[in-house]
mmCIF file of C-alpha atoms in Angstrom:
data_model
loop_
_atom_site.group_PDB
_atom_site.id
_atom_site.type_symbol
_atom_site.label_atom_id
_atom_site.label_comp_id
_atom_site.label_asym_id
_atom_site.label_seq_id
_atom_site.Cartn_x
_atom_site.Cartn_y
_atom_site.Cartn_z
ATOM 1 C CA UNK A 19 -10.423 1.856 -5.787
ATOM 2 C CA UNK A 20 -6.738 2.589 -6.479
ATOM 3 C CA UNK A 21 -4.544 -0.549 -6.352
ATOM 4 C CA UNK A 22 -0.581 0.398 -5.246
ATOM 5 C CA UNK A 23 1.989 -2.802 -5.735
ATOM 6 C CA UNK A 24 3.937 -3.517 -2.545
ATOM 7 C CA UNK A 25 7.486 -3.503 -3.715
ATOM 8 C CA UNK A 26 10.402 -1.759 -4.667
ATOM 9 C CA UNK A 27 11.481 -3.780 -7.958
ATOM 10 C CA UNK A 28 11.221 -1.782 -10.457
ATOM 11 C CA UNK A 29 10.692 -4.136 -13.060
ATOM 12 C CA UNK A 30 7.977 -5.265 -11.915
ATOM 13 C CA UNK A 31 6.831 -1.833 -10.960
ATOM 14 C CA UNK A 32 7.041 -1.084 -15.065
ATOM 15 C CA UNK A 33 5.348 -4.279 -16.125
ATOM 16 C CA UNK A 34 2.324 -3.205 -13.945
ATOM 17 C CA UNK A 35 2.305 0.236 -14.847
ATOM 18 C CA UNK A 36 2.146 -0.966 -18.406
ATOM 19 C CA UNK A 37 -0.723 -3.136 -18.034
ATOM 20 C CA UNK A 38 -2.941 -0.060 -16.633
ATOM 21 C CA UNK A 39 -3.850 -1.166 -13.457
ATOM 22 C CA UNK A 40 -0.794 0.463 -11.175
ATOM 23 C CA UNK A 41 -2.447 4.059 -8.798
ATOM 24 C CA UNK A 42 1.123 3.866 -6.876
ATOM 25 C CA UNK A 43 3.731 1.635 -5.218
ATOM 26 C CA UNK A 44 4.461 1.168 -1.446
ATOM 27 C CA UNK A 45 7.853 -0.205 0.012
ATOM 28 C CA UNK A 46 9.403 -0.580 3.738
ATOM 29 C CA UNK A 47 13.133 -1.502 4.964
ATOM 30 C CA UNK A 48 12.049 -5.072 4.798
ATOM 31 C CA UNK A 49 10.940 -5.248 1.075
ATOM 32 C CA UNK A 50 13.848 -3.265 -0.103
ATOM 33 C CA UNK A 51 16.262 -5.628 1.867
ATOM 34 C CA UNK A 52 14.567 -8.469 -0.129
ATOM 35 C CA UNK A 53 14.578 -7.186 -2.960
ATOM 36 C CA UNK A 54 18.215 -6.190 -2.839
ATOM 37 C CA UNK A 55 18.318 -2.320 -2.693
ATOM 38 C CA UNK A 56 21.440 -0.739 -1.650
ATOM 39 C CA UNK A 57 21.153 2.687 -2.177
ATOM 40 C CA UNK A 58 18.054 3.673 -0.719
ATOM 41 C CA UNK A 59 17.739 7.241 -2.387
ATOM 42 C CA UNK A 60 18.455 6.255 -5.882
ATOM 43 C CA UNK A 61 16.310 3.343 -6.115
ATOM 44 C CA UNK A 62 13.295 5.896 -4.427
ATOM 45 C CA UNK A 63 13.723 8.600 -7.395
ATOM 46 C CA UNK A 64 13.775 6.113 -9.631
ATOM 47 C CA UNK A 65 10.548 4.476 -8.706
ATOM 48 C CA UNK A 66 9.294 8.115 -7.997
ATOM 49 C CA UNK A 67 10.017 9.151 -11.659
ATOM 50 C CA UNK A 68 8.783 5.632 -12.945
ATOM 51 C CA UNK A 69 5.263 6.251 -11.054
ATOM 52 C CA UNK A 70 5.079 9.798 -13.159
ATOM 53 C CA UNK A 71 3.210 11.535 -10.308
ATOM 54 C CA UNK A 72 1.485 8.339 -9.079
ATOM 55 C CA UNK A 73 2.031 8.299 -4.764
ATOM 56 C CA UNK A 74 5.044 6.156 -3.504
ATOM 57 C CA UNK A 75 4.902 5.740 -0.040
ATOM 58 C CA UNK A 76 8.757 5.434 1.614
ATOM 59 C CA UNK A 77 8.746 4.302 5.519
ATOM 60 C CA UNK A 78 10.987 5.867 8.046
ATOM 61 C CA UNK A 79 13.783 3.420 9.378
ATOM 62 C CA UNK A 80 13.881 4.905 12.946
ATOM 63 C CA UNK A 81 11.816 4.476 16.851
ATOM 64 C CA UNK A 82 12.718 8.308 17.556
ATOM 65 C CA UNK A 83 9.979 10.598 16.653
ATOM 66 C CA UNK A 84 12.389 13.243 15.818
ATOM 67 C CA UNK A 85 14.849 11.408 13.791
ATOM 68 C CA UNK A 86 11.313 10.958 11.754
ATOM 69 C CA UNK A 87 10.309 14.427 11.464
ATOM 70 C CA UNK A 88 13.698 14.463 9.814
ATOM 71 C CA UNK A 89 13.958 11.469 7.533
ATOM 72 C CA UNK A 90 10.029 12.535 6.096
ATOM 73 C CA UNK A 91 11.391 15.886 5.487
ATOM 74 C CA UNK A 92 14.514 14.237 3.578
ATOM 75 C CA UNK A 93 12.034 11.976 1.591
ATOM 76 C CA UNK A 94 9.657 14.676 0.610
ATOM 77 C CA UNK A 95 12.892 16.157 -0.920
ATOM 78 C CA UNK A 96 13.423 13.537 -3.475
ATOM 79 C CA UNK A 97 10.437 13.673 -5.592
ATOM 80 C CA UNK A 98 7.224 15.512 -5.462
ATOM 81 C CA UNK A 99 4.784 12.295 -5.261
ATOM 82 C CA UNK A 100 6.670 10.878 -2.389
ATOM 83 C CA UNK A 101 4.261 9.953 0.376
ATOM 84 C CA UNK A 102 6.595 9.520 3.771
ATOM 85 C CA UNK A 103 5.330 6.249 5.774
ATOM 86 C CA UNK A 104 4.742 6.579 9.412
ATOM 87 C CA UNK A 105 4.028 4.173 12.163
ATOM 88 C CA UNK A 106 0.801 4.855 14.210
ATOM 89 C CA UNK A 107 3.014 3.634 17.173
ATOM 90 C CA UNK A 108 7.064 3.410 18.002
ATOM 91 C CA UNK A 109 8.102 -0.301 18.835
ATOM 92 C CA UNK A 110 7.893 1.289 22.153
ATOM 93 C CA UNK A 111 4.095 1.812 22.101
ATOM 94 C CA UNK A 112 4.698 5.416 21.742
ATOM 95 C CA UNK A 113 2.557 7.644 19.922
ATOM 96 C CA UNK A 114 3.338 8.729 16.484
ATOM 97 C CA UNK A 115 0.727 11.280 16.008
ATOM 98 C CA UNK A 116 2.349 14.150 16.400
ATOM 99 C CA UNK A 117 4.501 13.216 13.407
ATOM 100 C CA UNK A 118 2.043 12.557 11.215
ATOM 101 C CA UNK A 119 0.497 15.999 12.485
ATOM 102 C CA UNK A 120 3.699 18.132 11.966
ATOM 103 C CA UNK A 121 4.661 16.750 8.514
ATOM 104 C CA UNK A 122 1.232 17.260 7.466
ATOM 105 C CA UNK A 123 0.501 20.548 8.322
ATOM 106 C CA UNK A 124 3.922 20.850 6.259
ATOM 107 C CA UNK A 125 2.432 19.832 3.336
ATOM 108 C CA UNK A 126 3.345 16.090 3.388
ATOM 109 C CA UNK A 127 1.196 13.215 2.683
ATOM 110 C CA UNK A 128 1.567 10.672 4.896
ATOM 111 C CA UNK A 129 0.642 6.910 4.890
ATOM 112 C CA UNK A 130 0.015 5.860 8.752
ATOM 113 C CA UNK A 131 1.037 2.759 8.965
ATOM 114 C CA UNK A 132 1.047 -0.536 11.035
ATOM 115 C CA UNK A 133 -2.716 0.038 12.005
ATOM 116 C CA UNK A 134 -4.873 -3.210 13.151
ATOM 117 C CA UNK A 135 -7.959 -1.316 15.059
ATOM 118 C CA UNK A 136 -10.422 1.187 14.341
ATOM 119 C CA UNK A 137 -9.278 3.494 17.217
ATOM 120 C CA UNK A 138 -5.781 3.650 15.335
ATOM 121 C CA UNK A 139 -7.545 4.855 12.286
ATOM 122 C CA UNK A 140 -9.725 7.357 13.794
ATOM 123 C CA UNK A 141 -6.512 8.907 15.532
ATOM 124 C CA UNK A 142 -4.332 8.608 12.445
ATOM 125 C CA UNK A 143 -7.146 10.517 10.201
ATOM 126 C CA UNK A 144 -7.634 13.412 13.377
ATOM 127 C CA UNK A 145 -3.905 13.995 12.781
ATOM 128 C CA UNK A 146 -3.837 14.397 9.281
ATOM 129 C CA UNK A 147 -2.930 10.879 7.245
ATOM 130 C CA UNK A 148 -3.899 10.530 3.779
ATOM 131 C CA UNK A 149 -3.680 7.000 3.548
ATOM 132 C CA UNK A 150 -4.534 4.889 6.970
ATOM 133 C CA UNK A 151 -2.825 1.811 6.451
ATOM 134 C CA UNK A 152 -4.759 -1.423 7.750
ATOM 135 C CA UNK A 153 -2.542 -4.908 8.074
ATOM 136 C CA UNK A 154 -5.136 -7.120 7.253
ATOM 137 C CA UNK A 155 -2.962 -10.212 7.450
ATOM 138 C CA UNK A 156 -1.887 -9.586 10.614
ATOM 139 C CA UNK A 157 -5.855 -8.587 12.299
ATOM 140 C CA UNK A 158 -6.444 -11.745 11.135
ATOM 141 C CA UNK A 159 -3.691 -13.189 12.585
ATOM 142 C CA UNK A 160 -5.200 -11.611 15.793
ATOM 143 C CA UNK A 161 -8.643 -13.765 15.305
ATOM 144 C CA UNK A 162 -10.570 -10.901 14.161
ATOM 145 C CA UNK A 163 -12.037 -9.893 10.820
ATOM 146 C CA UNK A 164 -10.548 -7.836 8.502
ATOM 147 C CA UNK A 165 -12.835 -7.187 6.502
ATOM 148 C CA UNK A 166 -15.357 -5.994 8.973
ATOM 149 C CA UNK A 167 -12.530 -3.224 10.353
ATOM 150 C CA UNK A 168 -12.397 -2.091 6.680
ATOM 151 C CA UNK A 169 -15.738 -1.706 5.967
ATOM 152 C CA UNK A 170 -16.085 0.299 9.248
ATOM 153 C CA UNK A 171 -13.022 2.493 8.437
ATOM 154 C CA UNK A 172 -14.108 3.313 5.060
ATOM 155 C CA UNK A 173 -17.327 3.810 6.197
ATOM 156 C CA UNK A 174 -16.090 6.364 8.946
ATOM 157 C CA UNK A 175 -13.531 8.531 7.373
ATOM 158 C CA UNK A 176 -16.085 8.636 4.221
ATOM 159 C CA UNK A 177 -18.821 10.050 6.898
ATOM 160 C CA UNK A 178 -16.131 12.382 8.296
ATOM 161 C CA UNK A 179 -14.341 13.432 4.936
ATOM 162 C CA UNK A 180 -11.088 11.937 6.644
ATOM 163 C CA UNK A 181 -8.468 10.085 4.309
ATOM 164 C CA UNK A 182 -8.537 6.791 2.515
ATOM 165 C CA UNK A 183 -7.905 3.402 3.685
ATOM 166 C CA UNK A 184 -5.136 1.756 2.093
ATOM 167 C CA UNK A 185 -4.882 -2.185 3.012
ATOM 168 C CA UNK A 186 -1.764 -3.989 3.319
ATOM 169 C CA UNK A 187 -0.812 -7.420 4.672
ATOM 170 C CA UNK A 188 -2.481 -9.309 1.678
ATOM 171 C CA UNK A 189 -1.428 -12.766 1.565
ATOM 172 C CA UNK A 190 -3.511 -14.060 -1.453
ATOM 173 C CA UNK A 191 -6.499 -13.582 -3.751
ATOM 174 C CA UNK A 192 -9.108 -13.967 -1.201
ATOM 175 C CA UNK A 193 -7.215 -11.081 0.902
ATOM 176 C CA UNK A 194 -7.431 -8.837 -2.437
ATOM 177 C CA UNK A 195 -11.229 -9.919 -3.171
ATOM 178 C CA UNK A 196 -11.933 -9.451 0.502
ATOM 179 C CA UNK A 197 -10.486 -5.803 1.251
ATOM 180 C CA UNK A 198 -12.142 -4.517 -2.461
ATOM 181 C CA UNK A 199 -15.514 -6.030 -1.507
ATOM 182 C CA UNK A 200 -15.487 -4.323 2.193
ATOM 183 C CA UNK A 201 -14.478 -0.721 0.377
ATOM 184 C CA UNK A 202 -10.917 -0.109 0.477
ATOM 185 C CA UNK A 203 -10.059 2.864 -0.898
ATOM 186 C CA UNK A 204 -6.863 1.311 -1.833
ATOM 187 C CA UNK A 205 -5.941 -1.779 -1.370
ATOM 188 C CA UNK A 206 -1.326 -2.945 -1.828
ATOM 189 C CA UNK A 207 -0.345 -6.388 -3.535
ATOM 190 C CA UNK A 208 2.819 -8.046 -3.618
ATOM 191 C CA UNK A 209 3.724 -8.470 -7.626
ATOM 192 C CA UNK A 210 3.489 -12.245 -7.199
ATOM 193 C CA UNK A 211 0.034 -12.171 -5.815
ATOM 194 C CA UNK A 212 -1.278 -9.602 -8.496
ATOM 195 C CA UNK A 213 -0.374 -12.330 -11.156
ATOM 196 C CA UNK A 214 -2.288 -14.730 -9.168
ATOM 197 C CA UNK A 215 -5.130 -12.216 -8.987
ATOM 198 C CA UNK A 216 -5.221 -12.373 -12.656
ATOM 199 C CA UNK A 217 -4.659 -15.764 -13.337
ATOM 200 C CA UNK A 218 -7.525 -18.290 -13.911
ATOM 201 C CA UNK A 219 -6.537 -22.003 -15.071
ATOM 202 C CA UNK A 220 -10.388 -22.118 -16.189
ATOM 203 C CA UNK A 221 -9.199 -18.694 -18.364
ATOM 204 C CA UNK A 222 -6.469 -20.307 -19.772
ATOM 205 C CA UNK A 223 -8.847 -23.220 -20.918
ATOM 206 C CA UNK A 224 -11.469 -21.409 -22.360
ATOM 207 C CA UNK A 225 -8.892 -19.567 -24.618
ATOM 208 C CA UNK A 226 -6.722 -22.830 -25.474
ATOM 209 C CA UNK A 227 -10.518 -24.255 -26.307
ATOM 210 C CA UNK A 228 -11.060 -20.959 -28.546
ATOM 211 C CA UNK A 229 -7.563 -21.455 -30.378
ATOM 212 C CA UNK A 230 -7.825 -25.278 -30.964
ATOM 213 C CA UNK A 231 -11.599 -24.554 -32.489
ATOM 214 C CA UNK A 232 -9.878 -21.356 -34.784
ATOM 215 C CA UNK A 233 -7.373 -23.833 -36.848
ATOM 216 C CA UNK A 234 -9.760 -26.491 -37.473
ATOM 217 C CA UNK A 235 -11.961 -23.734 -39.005
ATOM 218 C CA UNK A 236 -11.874 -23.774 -43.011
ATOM 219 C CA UNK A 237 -9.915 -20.830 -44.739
#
């Protein structure tokens, strides 16, 4: 299971890659906006040359399914490991596929994105996504389980030989443990949550309790 860190700080982006854990990064207009990028090209090849061939997954900023052909296109320029993000539908409710089936016969990955059913998936994987991006947060949000969608959706595009289900919309440990359990193929963490993943006050006890015991210990 590849684990991607949903964000475009690169700081953080380094720390992760440094501890070993990092298969890619994926960002959208929102979580640049937060996190205070300007210049969306520059910060993009930065990441892009930071990730060293790892996937970084950059979402298009428009509802017209021709401005997207052309900002993918544009993306794909920047680095070779860009990965351009699609939505499986416009705010409209109108199909995306086509996109995701141009681009790809092009040669570009693409992560479908915005997908909260199975049907999504299976159309997104017909028309050529690499990654089929499930918002688990928000099925949830729907009253339905997430973790039952994922398990079918791995399950089904393993069968098939389709792409890989990347999960996004994780709100806290459980969400991570969850979406790994069900068999995610990838699953995308906020930085702060991926230092809550890690983090165990019991942990920290056990090693305070193995420090305290190592100075009373005799020379």
């Amino acid at each position: 299971m590849e684990i991607f860190a949903d964000t475009s700080d690169i700081t953080e982006i380094t720390k992760w890659l440094r501890r070993g854990v990092l298969d890619g990064v994926t960002t959208n207009p929102s979580i640049m906006l937060r996190d205070g990028v300007r210049d969306i090209e520059k910060t993009v090849r930065e990441i892009a040359d930071a990730l060293d061939g790892r996937p970084l997954s950059v979402e298009v900023t428009t509802n017209e399914l021709d401005d997207m052909l052309a900002e993918a296109r544009a993306f794909a320029t920047w680095a070779p490991n860009i990965v351009a993000k699609i939505p499986i539908i416009t705010e409209d409710g109108v199909p995306c596929l086509e996109v995701i089936h141009a681009l790809s016969r092009e040669g570009i990955r693409i992560n479908a994105t915005a997908i909260l059913s199975f049907n999504q998936v299976m159309m997104a994987a017909k028309a050529g996504a690499t990654y089929l991006s499930i918002f688990a947060g928000r099925v949830a949000d729907e009253g339905h389980d997430p973790a039952r969608l994922i398990r079918l959706a791995a399950q089904w595009v393993e069968r098939w030989s389709y792409g890989k289900i990347l999960v996004g919309s994780i709100r806290g440990n459980l969400d991570v443990q969850r979406a790994a359990a069900a068999g995610a193929h990838a699953i995308t963490v906020p930085p702060t949550i991926l230092e809550t993943v890690l983090d165990h006050k019991n942990s920290r006890a056990t090693v305070r309790e193995f420090n305290a015991s190592a100075k009373l210990a005799p020379n």
